[in-house]
Coordinates of C-alpha atoms in Angstrom, one line a residue:
M26 CA 20.1 -16.4 -33.7
G27 CA 23.4 -18.1 -34.3
K28 CA 26.3 -18.3 -32.0
T29 CA 29.4 -16.1 -32.5
N30 CA 32.7 -17.8 -32.6
V31 CA 35.0 -16.1 -30.1
D32 CA 37.9 -16.3 -32.6
D33 CA 35.9 -14.2 -35.0
L34 CA 35.4 -11.3 -32.6
T35 CA 37.6 -8.2 -32.7
V36 CA 38.6 -6.2 -29.7
E37 CA 36.1 -3.6 -30.8
D38 CA 33.3 -6.3 -30.9
A39 CA 34.3 -7.5 -27.5
N40 CA 34.2 -3.9 -26.1
E41 CA 30.8 -3.3 -27.7
E42 CA 29.5 -6.5 -26.2
A43 CA 30.8 -5.6 -22.8
S44 CA 29.3 -2.1 -23.1
G45 CA 26.0 -3.5 -24.1
R46 CA 26.0 -5.8 -21.0
G47 CA 26.9 -2.9 -18.8
E48 CA 24.0 -0.9 -20.2
V49 CA 21.7 -3.8 -19.5
A50 CA 23.0 -4.2 -16.0
A51 CA 22.6 -0.4 -15.4
E52 CA 19.0 -0.6 -16.7
L53 CA 18.2 -3.6 -14.5
A54 CA 19.6 -1.7 -11.5
N55 CA 17.3 1.2 -12.3
I56 CA 14.3 -1.1 -12.6
K57 CA 15.2 -2.7 -9.2
A58 CA 15.4 0.8 -7.6
D59 CA 12.0 1.7 -9.1
L60 CA 10.5 -1.5 -7.8
D61 CA 12.0 -0.9 -4.3
S62 CA 10.5 2.6 -4.4
I63 CA 7.1 1.1 -5.4
E64 CA 7.4 -1.4 -2.6
T65 CA 8.1 1.4 -0.1
L66 CA 5.1 3.3 -1.3
I67 CA 2.8 0.3 -1.0
N68 CA 4.0 -0.3 2.5
Q69 CA 3.3 3.3 3.4
I70 CA -0.2 3.0 1.9
K71 CA -0.8 -0.2 3.9
A72 CA 0.4 1.5 7.1
N73 CA -1.9 4.5 6.5
F74 CA -4.8 2.3 5.6
N75 CA -4.3 0.2 8.8
S76 CA -4.0 3.3 10.8
T77 CA -7.2 4.7 9.4
L78 CA -9.0 1.5 10.0
T79 CA -7.8 1.5 13.6
K80 CA -9.0 5.1 14.0
L81 CA -12.4 4.3 12.5
D82 CA -12.8 1.3 14.7
S83 CA -11.8 3.4 17.7
D84 CA -14.3 6.2 16.7
A85 CA -17.0 3.7 16.1
D86 CA -16.6 2.0 19.4
V87 CA -20.1 2.2 20.9
G88 CA -19.0 0.6 24.2
D89 CA -18.2 4.0 25.5
T90 CA -21.6 5.5 24.9
D91 CA -24.3 5.4 27.6
Y92 CA -27.5 4.2 26.1
S93 CA -29.3 3.6 29.5
S94 CA -31.5 6.6 28.9
L95 CA -33.1 4.7 26.0
N96 CA -34.6 2.3 28.4
S97 CA -36.6 4.9 30.3
V98 CA -39.4 7.2 29.1
D99 CA -40.2 10.4 30.9
T100 CA -43.9 10.4 31.6
S101 CA -44.1 13.4 33.9
D102 CA -45.9 15.5 31.3
V103 CA -48.3 12.8 30.2
S104 CA -52.0 13.2 31.1
V105 CA -54.7 10.6 30.6
D106 CA -58.2 11.7 29.7
T107 CA -60.6 9.2 31.4
K108 CA -64.0 10.7 30.2

């Protein structure tokens, strides 16, 4: 692609070039806004995920459960036949 000599441009050419640059700038601004929205969504997903993990960890905390009954066996109804 060759360079355009500024002296060869008309006012119409210059306006068209400026318009094209403006369109590109506007499109880039739209892309940036879309990327910002995506980043916000990703951050929300991360926060929800971390919150869920914290809740699961809290629900799965076995430290609050009393397992002392597992160490004893009720033998009151056991009989032994000694024939």
